Amino acid sequence: MTQLPRLLTLSPQDNVAIALDDLAAGDVVGQDSLTLVQSVARGHKVAIAPIAAGRNVLRYGQIIGQATADIAAGEHVHVHNLGMGEHAQDYAHASEATELNAATDARTFDGYHRADGRVGTRNYLGILTSVNCSGSVAKFIAEAAEKSGLLDDFPNIDGIVPITHGTGCGMSGENEGYDTLFRTLAGYAQHPNFGGILLIGLGCEVMQVSALVGGRPIRADGALRYMTIQHEGGTRKTIEKGLTELRGIAELANAATRQPAPISHLMVGMQCGGSDGYSGITANPALGVASDMLVQHGGTTILSETSEIYGAEHLLTRRASSVEVGEKLIDRVRWWEDYTARNKGEMDNNPSPGNKRGGLTTILEKSLGAVAKSGSALLTDVYLFAEKIDKRGFVFMDSPGFDPCSVTGQIASGANLIVFTTGRGSVSGYMPTPCIKIATNSEMYARMADDMDVNCGDIISEGVSLHDKGAEIFEMFIRIASGEQTKSEDLGFGGVEFVPWQIGAVM
Amino acid sequence: MTQLPRLLTLSPQDNVAIALDDLAAGDVVGQDSLTLVQSVARGHKVAIAPIAAGRNVLRYGQIIGQATADIAAGEHVHVHNLGMGEHAQDYAHASEATELNAATDARTFDGYHRADGRVGTRNYLGILTSVNCSGSVAKFIAEAAEKSGLLDDFPNIDGIVPITHGTGCGMSGENEGYDTLFRTLAGYAQHPNFGGILLIGLGCEVMQVSALVGGRPIRADGALRYMTIQHEGGTRKTIEKGLTELRGIAELANAATRQPAPISHLMVGMQCGGSDGYSGITANPALGVASDMLVQHGGTTILSETSEIYGAEHLLTRRASSVEVGEKLIDRVRWWEDYTARNKGEMDNNPSPGNKRGGLTTILEKSLGAVAKSGSALLTDVYLFAEKIDKRGFVFMDSPGFDPCSVTGQIASGANLIVFTTGRGSVSGYMPTPCIKIATNSEMYARMADDMDVNCGDIISEGVSLHDKGAEIFEMFIRIASGEQTKSEDLGFGGVEFVPWQIGAVM
Ligand SMILES: [Ca+2]
Ligand SMILES: [Ca+2]
Ligand SMILES: [Ca+2]
Ligand SMILES: [Ca+2]
Ligand SMILES: [Ca+2]
C-alpha cells in the first residue's frame, strides 16, 4: 500500500480539495500530481486549479465563498484568501429545482401496514404521558406488564415503551409552546411504529388528555385507550386498570405481521451529533448519496437542525420545489432569529476558533457540512417541528440542533427510521424508531464498535467511494426497516431520549 | 352530630369567614349565631362583622382588599363589594419582622451525618448525568448493579438512583440557563441524601463533566467518581467500569449509619400542586403551623413557586428580616415579569373564572392561599433556583410553579424533606428526598389513600384545629426524616421527576 499523502475531492466541480494528511511544501499529491506551494494541515483546503480573485470557491459543488486574492493550484485556501460576498444572501427560490431521476428498480421492505395507510418498521405498544406527573405511573404499568409476562401471549409485539418527559404543565395552554408539545404527543400517539397506545394523564395538567383524544379518532385502528390517575383514584388503581387496557390494545397490535411494502413508505430522519472534522467529508456526504437513492425510490428523507444549517439556507431555497416552499424555509429561519434574540442569544453558526484550526473557513462551508446529508434532491416541503409529514421526497422539518429533541420532532412527524452521523461518538436510541449510527472516522468506529452500525471512516482510510458508501447505507435502511436490529436497539436504548422541544417560559 | 351549615374563620383577626356548605338567606351560622342576609355558596366569603366602605377585608389575618361598599354582618363578600386599592403595592420591607419564640424542647431525628456538616434523611447512591445523551447509560449501570446484587454487600445503602433529564446540550455555555443547570447538577452531586455519586457524561456536551467536578472537591467525603462514555469507548465499556466505580463509592457510603441529629438539620421544601378550593383553607395553613414549629426548633422551610405567590409578595417583604432580603425577593419578581414578557406571556395570577366561582375574589386572596404554607415566621433570606441554602429559618427559593421543576430546585438547594399539599391528588416522588403528600380534602384522601400521607380534610369534616393538624405534620417530618417511608417511596416513585428548569432557547 502506498504511503503518499493524499487529497479528497468531494465533487468533480470543486476547485479545492481536502488534505487527508499534514502536507508539506513540495509534496506531490492527488490524481493530477499537484505540487504543494506551502504546507497545509490535515482537514484544510488546497486549490486544485487556479482561482482568480473574486471567483467562487467550490466545495461539494457548492459555493463556500469567493477568492479574496489570486490563488494558484497547490496553494492553501483559508481565511487569508477566502471570504464571503453578499451574493450568498440571494435565496433564488426554486432556481435549481431539478428532480432526480426515478429509480428503475422496485425495492421493498417488510413492515407493518397500518389502518391509516402508513407502514411501521417496528410494532411496539406505547404508554404515552401527557405530563411529567404521570410518567412514573406509565413506567409502573410497563414494569407490571413485564413482570406479569403479558407479552408472552402476543409474540408479534416488539415490546412496551413508556414515553415520559419533563413538561405538560407549568405552561400556557394557548401559545406555540403548547401547540408544539401537542403536535409531538399527537404524532407519537399516531405513529406507525406503535401497534397501540395507552395514554396516561394525571388529571389537572395543562396538557389535557381530553384535548389530545378529543374531536377525532386519533388512531384509525382504534388501538388507543386513555385514563387519568385522578379519575381512577390513584397509582395502584391506575396500574391495575392500565394492565387490563394494555391487554386489550395488545390483542389489536398482535394481529399485525410484517408484509412487503414499497420503500416509498420509508421516512428517514437524518441527524448529525457530536460532529468532528470528518463529518462534512465522509459520513454526511455519504448519507447524502443514500438520501438521494431513497428519494429516487419514492421515499422520504428529513433534514432538520435549523440552527446547524443557518448560513446555508440559500442552498436549500435554490433546491426548493417552488417559491412558496423556499419562503417557508426562510420564515423558519426568521422565526429562529427572533427566538434566539428574545432569549438573549443570537444565531451564530460561524466557524469557531477550533473549527478554523480544523480547516473550516466560512459559515457557508460549515453549514454545508450539515446540509451535505441531504444530497441533491429537490426540497419538496418545509414542516414545523413535529408536524405530520404528508409529502414524499426530501423535506425539511424545523428543529433545534440538540439531537434528542430534533429526533423527537422527526419521529412525531412520522419518521420510521433515524440515521445519525457522529464523529465524537454519540450513543443513544429513540424508541419506537430504530436509529442507525454512522461513524465519520475509523478510529472512533474501532473504539466504539458496540455502538456504531456503519463506518464511513473507510472513505479516507481505504479510499471507499462516497457512492459505494451511500449504497451501503441505503441497503442498511432496508434491512433495519425490515426488522434487523441496530446496535442501540440491542443495547436497550430509548428509555430517556423522548425530549419534546420546550418553547417559552416554565411557569 | 348536628347538621347545621357551618362557617370557617381562618384567623381571629378576620372580618370574613368561609362557607363550608351552601348557605341560604336566613340561615343562622357560626359561633356568634350570624343570620345570613343572602345565599352564599360553599367556599365563598361571609362578613362576620360590619365592614364600612373603604375598610380592609381580612382573611388569614391578612388584607385581601378593601370594601367597595358598606357591608353588613351576614352579607356575601365577593367581586360586587370587595376590590383592591393601591396600598397593596407598599412592600414595607421588614416592617413586620418579628422572630418567633424559640422552642423550649430539643427534638432530634435519626439521620446520616455527612463530612460537610449536613445531615441526610436517606442514604442513596446517585448516578448523575451531565446531559440527556448519557441518561440511558446511567440507567444501564443501575440495572446492571441491581442484576449483579451489588447492594447485597452494602446493607446501609437505600438504593441506586439514576438522575436523568432532557438537557445539558443544545444550549449556550454562558448564560443564566447554563448557570441554573450547573447549580442544579452541583446541588445534587453534593446532596446529603446521597452517600456517593457516580457522574456520567457523554463527552462532547455543553455541560462538561470537567466543569462540574473542576476547581474544588465537589464532595467533602470524596465519594464522587466520574467518567465520559466517549473517553471510555462506548456503552459496554462504560457500564463495566461504572460498576467498578460504583462499588468503590458504595464502600464509602455504606459506612454511614443513622445517628441522632438536632432537627435544626431538617430543611423542608414546601410545595402545593393540583390545588383546589380547600388548599388555602385546610392543608396550606396547617402546613404553615408546621413550618412555624420547625422554624422555632431551628430548622429550615423553603417556600417557592414565584408565579403562584405573585400579587402577594408584599406580605413576604413585610416579614423579611431586612430591607435587603425584601429587595432580593422583589428582584426575583421583576426578573419573572421580564422572563414571561420576553416569552410573549405575562405574569397573571389573578383568580380565573373558575377560581371566582369557587369564591376567590382578588389576586391577594388567591396568592395568600399559597403563601399560607409559610406560616408567620421571619423571612431570613431569598435564594436563586438551586442555589445552596446556607441560612436557617423560613426562606424563599425562586422557582416556577410547575411542581417537579420547583421540587428539583429545592432538592438541589439542599432540601432533605419535601412536603406537598394537593387537592386534586398529585402522585409523584423525588428521589433522593422523601416527599410527604398532604390531602386538602377528605373525599380525595379516601379515594387516593394509597398515595396520600396526611389528610387535612378533617379540619372541615371533623373540626380538627389548624394547630393540631400542624403538630401532626410536624411530627411526621421527624418520623419520615428518621427513615419511615412515605407512600410515594413505598410505590417506587422518583424515576422521572428530576426536571431542571430549562431557561432560554434550545439550540
Ligand atoms: Ca446536532
Ligand atoms: Ca450534539
Ligand atoms: Ca442532531
Ligand atoms: Ca404548583
Ligand atoms: Ca409545586
PDB file of C-alpha atoms in Angstrom, chain A residues 197-392:
ATOM      1  CA  ILE A 197     -51.198   3.334  22.609  1.00  0.00           C
ATOM      2  CA  LEU A 198     -52.190   3.660  26.240  1.00  0.00           C
ATOM      3  CA  LEU A 199     -52.298   7.363  27.135  1.00  0.00           C
ATOM      4  CA  ILE A 200     -51.950   8.265  30.824  1.00  0.00           C
ATOM      5  CA  GLY A 201     -52.609  11.679  32.343  1.00  0.00           C
ATOM      6  CA  LEU A 202     -52.631  12.926  35.901  1.00  0.00           C
ATOM      7  CA  GLY A 203     -55.875  14.892  35.526  1.00  0.00           C
ATOM      8  CA  CYS A 204     -55.219  18.535  36.474  1.00  0.00           C
ATOM      9  CA  GLU A 205     -52.432  19.272  33.953  1.00  0.00           C
ATOM     10  CA  VAL A 206     -52.473  21.970  31.268  1.00  0.00           C
ATOM     11  CA  MET A 207     -51.992  19.361  28.501  1.00  0.00           C
ATOM     12  CA  GLN A 208     -55.347  17.642  28.950  1.00  0.00           C
ATOM     13  CA  VAL A 209     -55.835  14.043  27.836  1.00  0.00           C
ATOM     14  CA  SER A 210     -59.323  15.024  26.685  1.00  0.00           C
ATOM     15  CA  ALA A 211     -57.829  17.612  24.313  1.00  0.00           C
ATOM     16  CA  LEU A 212     -55.362  15.063  22.937  1.00  0.00           C
ATOM     17  CA  VAL A 213     -58.017  12.454  22.195  1.00  0.00           C
ATOM     18  CA  GLY A 214     -60.939  14.792  21.554  1.00  0.00           C
ATOM     19  CA  GLY A 215     -62.686  15.702  18.376  1.00  0.00           C
ATOM     20  CA  ARG A 216     -61.366  12.977  16.088  1.00  0.00           C
ATOM     21  CA  PRO A 217     -60.379   9.315  16.143  1.00  0.00           C
ATOM     22  CA  ILE A 218     -56.717   9.759  16.945  1.00  0.00           C
ATOM     23  CA  ARG A 219     -55.785   6.327  15.581  1.00  0.00           C
ATOM     24  CA  ALA A 220     -57.581   4.878  12.567  1.00  0.00           C
ATOM     25  CA  ASP A 221     -57.188   1.373  14.028  1.00  0.00           C
ATOM     26  CA  GLY A 222     -58.884   2.285  17.318  1.00  0.00           C
ATOM     27  CA  ALA A 223     -55.896   0.922  19.247  1.00  0.00           C
ATOM     28  CA  LEU A 224     -55.761   3.790  21.729  1.00  0.00           C
ATOM     29  CA  ARG A 225     -57.072   3.870  25.286  1.00  0.00           C
ATOM     30  CA  TYR A 226     -56.623   6.566  27.891  1.00  0.00           C
ATOM     31  CA  MET A 227     -57.086   7.229  31.557  1.00  0.00           C
ATOM     32  CA  THR A 228     -56.155   9.754  34.239  1.00  0.00           C
ATOM     33  CA  ILE A 229     -54.709   8.893  37.611  1.00  0.00           C
ATOM     34  CA  GLN A 230     -57.002  11.300  39.465  1.00  0.00           C
ATOM     35  CA  HIS A 231     -60.093   9.854  37.834  1.00  0.00           C
ATOM     36  CA  GLU A 232     -59.048   6.261  38.563  1.00  0.00           C
ATOM     37  CA  GLY A 233     -58.289   7.032  42.216  1.00  0.00           C
ATOM     38  CA  GLY A 234     -54.524   6.902  42.457  1.00  0.00           C
ATOM     39  CA  THR A 235     -51.455   4.949  41.494  1.00  0.00           C
ATOM     40  CA  ARG A 236     -52.400   1.353  42.347  1.00  0.00           C
ATOM     41  CA  LYS A 237     -55.853   1.513  40.724  1.00  0.00           C
ATOM     42  CA  THR A 238     -54.373   3.108  37.596  1.00  0.00           C
ATOM     43  CA  ILE A 239     -51.752   0.373  37.294  1.00  0.00           C
ATOM     44  CA  GLU A 240     -54.395  -2.321  37.715  1.00  0.00           C
ATOM     45  CA  LYS A 241     -56.766  -0.864  35.152  1.00  0.00           C
ATOM     46  CA  GLY A 242     -53.834   0.046  32.912  1.00  0.00           C
ATOM     47  CA  LEU A 243     -52.804  -3.594  32.697  1.00  0.00           C
ATOM     48  CA  THR A 244     -56.305  -4.534  31.549  1.00  0.00           C
ATOM     49  CA  GLU A 245     -56.338  -1.767  28.956  1.00  0.00           C
ATOM     50  CA  LEU A 246     -52.884  -2.730  27.760  1.00  0.00           C
ATOM     51  CA  ARG A 247     -54.027  -6.304  27.226  1.00  0.00           C
ATOM     52  CA  GLY A 248     -56.926  -5.030  25.111  1.00  0.00           C
ATOM     53  CA  ILE A 249     -54.600  -2.951  22.978  1.00  0.00           C
ATOM     54  CA  ALA A 250     -52.109  -5.803  22.705  1.00  0.00           C
ATOM     55  CA  GLU A 251     -54.782  -8.016  21.194  1.00  0.00           C
ATOM     56  CA  LEU A 252     -55.212  -5.483  18.387  1.00  0.00           C
ATOM     57  CA  ALA A 253     -51.496  -4.864  17.925  1.00  0.00           C
ATOM     58  CA  ASN A 254     -50.614  -8.538  17.868  1.00  0.00           C
ATOM     59  CA  ALA A 255     -52.694  -9.031  14.720  1.00  0.00           C
ATOM     60  CA  ALA A 256     -50.056  -7.148  12.726  1.00  0.00           C
ATOM     61  CA  THR A 257     -47.307  -9.073  10.908  1.00  0.00           C
ATOM     62  CA  ARG A 258     -44.510  -7.924   8.637  1.00  0.00           C
ATOM     63  CA  GLN A 259     -45.564  -7.751   4.995  1.00  0.00           C
ATOM     64  CA  PRO A 260     -43.694  -6.394   1.973  1.00  0.00           C
ATOM     65  CA  ALA A 261     -44.149  -2.680   1.337  1.00  0.00           C
ATOM     66  CA  PRO A 262     -42.630  -0.401  -1.307  1.00  0.00           C
ATOM     67  CA  ILE A 263     -39.720   1.542   0.166  1.00  0.00           C
ATOM     68  CA  SER A 264     -41.634   4.684  -0.710  1.00  0.00           C
ATOM     69  CA  HIS A 265     -43.112   4.037   2.775  1.00  0.00           C
ATOM     70  CA  LEU A 266     -39.779   4.690   4.425  1.00  0.00           C
ATOM     71  CA  MET A 267     -39.422   8.070   6.104  1.00  0.00           C
ATOM     72  CA  VAL A 268     -35.896   8.602   7.351  1.00  0.00           C
ATOM     73  CA  GLY A 269     -34.986  11.338   9.824  1.00  0.00           C
ATOM     74  CA  MET A 270     -31.379  12.438   9.258  1.00  0.00           C
ATOM     75  CA  GLN A 271     -29.244  13.688  12.136  1.00  0.00           C
ATOM     76  CA  CYS A 272     -25.737  14.608  12.991  1.00  0.00           C
ATOM     77  CA  GLY A 273     -24.441  14.930  16.523  1.00  0.00           C
ATOM     78  CA  GLY A 274     -21.045  15.054  18.132  1.00  0.00           C
ATOM     79  CA  SER A 275     -19.639  16.248  14.792  1.00  0.00           C
ATOM     80  CA  ASP A 276     -15.942  16.322  14.035  1.00  0.00           C
ATOM     81  CA  GLY A 277     -13.739  17.446  11.155  1.00  0.00           C
ATOM     82  CA  TYR A 278     -14.680  14.305   9.228  1.00  0.00           C
ATOM     83  CA  SER A 279     -18.468  14.684   9.461  1.00  0.00           C
ATOM     84  CA  GLY A 280     -18.645  17.000   6.491  1.00  0.00           C
ATOM     85  CA  ILE A 281     -16.320  14.966   4.248  1.00  0.00           C
ATOM     86  CA  THR A 282     -17.217  11.338   4.975  1.00  0.00           C
ATOM     87  CA  ALA A 283     -20.455  10.390   6.730  1.00  0.00           C
ATOM     88  CA  ASN A 284     -22.595  13.395   5.786  1.00  0.00           C
ATOM     89  CA  PRO A 285     -21.936  13.326   2.027  1.00  0.00           C
ATOM     90  CA  ALA A 286     -22.227   9.502   2.015  1.00  0.00           C
ATOM     91  CA  LEU A 287     -25.592   9.880   3.721  1.00  0.00           C
ATOM     92  CA  GLY A 288     -26.453  12.462   1.059  1.00  0.00           C
ATOM     93  CA  VAL A 289     -25.932   9.738  -1.559  1.00  0.00           C
ATOM     94  CA  ALA A 290     -28.178   7.353   0.379  1.00  0.00           C
ATOM     95  CA  SER A 291     -30.800  10.102   0.771  1.00  0.00           C
ATOM     96  CA  ASP A 292     -30.826  10.678  -2.980  1.00  0.00           C
ATOM     97  CA  MET A 293     -31.211   6.930  -3.595  1.00  0.00           C
ATOM     98  CA  LEU A 294     -34.166   6.710  -1.205  1.00  0.00           C
ATOM     99  CA  VAL A 295     -35.799   9.745  -2.824  1.00  0.00           C
ATOM    100  CA  GLN A 296     -35.268   8.157  -6.259  1.00  0.00           C
ATOM    101  CA  HIS A 297     -37.197   5.157  -4.918  1.00  0.00           C
ATOM    102  CA  GLY A 298     -40.073   7.364  -3.832  1.00  0.00           C
ATOM    103  CA  GLY A 299     -39.185   7.516  -0.149  1.00  0.00           C
ATOM    104  CA  THR A 300     -38.832  10.467   2.205  1.00  0.00           C
ATOM    105  CA  THR A 301     -35.789  11.893   3.969  1.00  0.00           C
ATOM    106  CA  ILE A 302     -35.949  14.659   6.568  1.00  0.00           C
ATOM    107  CA  LEU A 303     -33.275  17.265   7.210  1.00  0.00           C
ATOM    108  CA  SER A 304     -33.639  19.272  10.441  1.00  0.00           C
ATOM    109  CA  GLU A 305     -31.476  21.109  12.999  1.00  0.00           C
ATOM    110  CA  THR A 306     -32.192  24.626  11.727  1.00  0.00           C
ATOM    111  CA  SER A 307     -29.518  26.162  13.949  1.00  0.00           C
ATOM    112  CA  GLU A 308     -26.877  23.941  12.312  1.00  0.00           C
ATOM    113  CA  ILE A 309     -27.769  24.774   8.695  1.00  0.00           C
ATOM    114  CA  TYR A 310     -28.010  28.503   9.458  1.00  0.00           C
ATOM    115  CA  GLY A 311     -25.988  30.435   6.922  1.00  0.00           C
ATOM    116  CA  ALA A 312     -26.516  27.879   4.151  1.00  0.00           C
ATOM    117  CA  GLU A 313     -30.291  28.235   3.851  1.00  0.00           C
ATOM    118  CA  HIS A 314     -29.974  29.759   0.370  1.00  0.00           C
ATOM    119  CA  LEU A 315     -28.603  26.392  -0.843  1.00  0.00           C
ATOM    120  CA  LEU A 316     -31.866  24.785   0.201  1.00  0.00           C
ATOM    121  CA  THR A 317     -34.088  27.574  -1.149  1.00  0.00           C
ATOM    122  CA  ARG A 318     -32.500  27.086  -4.586  1.00  0.00           C
ATOM    123  CA  ARG A 319     -33.422  23.412  -4.426  1.00  0.00           C
ATOM    124  CA  ALA A 320     -36.982  24.239  -3.266  1.00  0.00           C
ATOM    125  CA  SER A 321     -39.751  22.812  -5.442  1.00  0.00           C
ATOM    126  CA  SER A 322     -41.458  26.229  -5.511  1.00  0.00           C
ATOM    127  CA  VAL A 323     -41.011  29.789  -4.353  1.00  0.00           C
ATOM    128  CA  GLU A 324     -43.589  29.095  -1.657  1.00  0.00           C
ATOM    129  CA  VAL A 325     -41.584  26.184  -0.235  1.00  0.00           C
ATOM    130  CA  GLY A 326     -38.416  28.290  -0.252  1.00  0.00           C
ATOM    131  CA  GLU A 327     -40.217  31.056   1.583  1.00  0.00           C
ATOM    132  CA  LYS A 328     -41.495  28.606   4.204  1.00  0.00           C
ATOM    133  CA  LEU A 329     -37.886  27.757   4.993  1.00  0.00           C
ATOM    134  CA  ILE A 330     -36.902  31.402   5.270  1.00  0.00           C
ATOM    135  CA  ASP A 331     -39.900  32.005   7.556  1.00  0.00           C
ATOM    136  CA  ARG A 332     -38.481  29.413   9.923  1.00  0.00           C
ATOM    137  CA  VAL A 333     -35.017  30.997   9.754  1.00  0.00           C
ATOM    138  CA  ARG A 334     -36.550  34.391  10.624  1.00  0.00           C
ATOM    139  CA  TRP A 335     -38.510  32.773  13.460  1.00  0.00           C
ATOM    140  CA  TRP A 336     -35.242  31.360  14.820  1.00  0.00           C
ATOM    141  CA  GLU A 337     -33.575  34.752  14.711  1.00  0.00           C
ATOM    142  CA  ASP A 338     -36.443  36.093  16.835  1.00  0.00           C
ATOM    143  CA  TYR A 339     -36.461  33.048  19.140  1.00  0.00           C
ATOM    144  CA  THR A 340     -32.785  33.345  19.961  1.00  0.00           C
ATOM    145  CA  ALA A 341     -32.936  37.158  20.241  1.00  0.00           C
ATOM    146  CA  ARG A 342     -35.835  37.092  22.709  1.00  0.00           C
ATOM    147  CA  ASN A 343     -33.873  34.552  24.733  1.00  0.00           C
ATOM    148  CA  LYS A 344     -30.941  36.976  24.866  1.00  0.00           C
ATOM    149  CA  GLY A 345     -28.846  34.960  22.419  1.00  0.00           C
ATOM    150  CA  GLU A 346     -28.180  35.079  18.713  1.00  0.00           C
ATOM    151  CA  MET A 347     -27.988  32.716  15.776  1.00  0.00           C
ATOM    152  CA  ASP A 348     -24.303  32.104  15.318  1.00  0.00           C
ATOM    153  CA  ASN A 349     -23.162  29.187  13.265  1.00  0.00           C
ATOM    154  CA  ASN A 350     -19.878  30.823  12.270  1.00  0.00           C
ATOM    155  CA  PRO A 351     -16.828  28.579  12.435  1.00  0.00           C
ATOM    156  CA  SER A 352     -15.384  28.621  15.956  1.00  0.00           C
ATOM    157  CA  PRO A 353     -11.616  29.026  16.527  1.00  0.00           C
ATOM    158  CA  GLY A 354     -11.493  25.218  16.804  1.00  0.00           C
ATOM    159  CA  ASN A 355     -13.411  24.839  13.519  1.00  0.00           C
ATOM    160  CA  LYS A 356     -10.927  27.213  11.860  1.00  0.00           C
ATOM    161  CA  ARG A 357      -7.929  25.315  13.192  1.00  0.00           C
ATOM    162  CA  GLY A 358      -9.577  22.236  11.678  1.00  0.00           C
ATOM    163  CA  GLY A 359      -9.774  23.932   8.270  1.00  0.00           C
ATOM    164  CA  LEU A 360     -13.332  25.337   8.059  1.00  0.00           C
ATOM    165  CA  THR A 361     -13.229  28.903   6.735  1.00  0.00           C
ATOM    166  CA  THR A 362     -16.752  30.302   6.245  1.00  0.00           C
ATOM    167  CA  ILE A 363     -20.231  29.843   7.724  1.00  0.00           C
ATOM    168  CA  LEU A 364     -21.274  28.530   4.296  1.00  0.00           C
ATOM    169  CA  GLU A 365     -18.670  25.837   4.445  1.00  0.00           C
ATOM    170  CA  LYS A 366     -19.560  24.840   7.983  1.00  0.00           C
ATOM    171  CA  SER A 367     -23.305  24.705   7.328  1.00  0.00           C
ATOM    172  CA  LEU A 368     -22.665  22.844   4.070  1.00  0.00           C
ATOM    173  CA  GLY A 369     -21.189  20.034   6.108  1.00  0.00           C
ATOM    174  CA  ALA A 370     -24.592  19.607   7.760  1.00  0.00           C
ATOM    175  CA  VAL A 371     -26.598  20.182   4.565  1.00  0.00           C
ATOM    176  CA  ALA A 372     -24.474  17.558   2.779  1.00  0.00           C
ATOM    177  CA  LYS A 373     -26.624  14.879   4.470  1.00  0.00           C
ATOM    178  CA  SER A 374     -29.446  15.884   2.153  1.00  0.00           C
ATOM    179  CA  GLY A 375     -27.703  15.081  -1.132  1.00  0.00           C
ATOM    180  CA  SER A 376     -29.006  16.895  -4.186  1.00  0.00           C
ATOM    181  CA  ALA A 377     -32.733  16.128  -4.256  1.00  0.00           C
ATOM    182  CA  LEU A 378     -35.491  18.680  -4.713  1.00  0.00           C
ATOM    183  CA  LEU A 379     -36.777  20.162  -1.417  1.00  0.00           C
ATOM    184  CA  THR A 380     -40.434  19.217  -1.623  1.00  0.00           C
ATOM    185  CA  ASP A 381     -41.741  20.879   1.541  1.00  0.00           C
ATOM    186  CA  VAL A 382     -40.931  22.506   4.874  1.00  0.00           C
ATOM    187  CA  TYR A 383     -42.631  21.473   8.129  1.00  0.00           C
ATOM    188  CA  LEU A 384     -42.924  22.736  11.653  1.00  0.00           C
ATOM    189  CA  PHE A 385     -41.420  20.688  14.470  1.00  0.00           C
ATOM    190  CA  ALA A 386     -43.471  17.505  14.910  1.00  0.00           C
ATOM    191  CA  GLU A 387     -45.868  18.471  12.128  1.00  0.00           C
ATOM    192  CA  LYS A 388     -47.190  15.435  10.265  1.00  0.00           C
ATOM    193  CA  ILE A 389     -45.180  14.983   7.051  1.00  0.00           C
ATOM    194  CA  ASP A 390     -47.562  14.348   4.189  1.00  0.00           C
ATOM    195  CA  LYS A 391     -45.320  14.716   1.118  1.00  0.00           C
ATOM    196  CA  ARG A 392     -42.666  12.380  -0.199  1.00  0.00           C
TER     197      ARG A 392
END
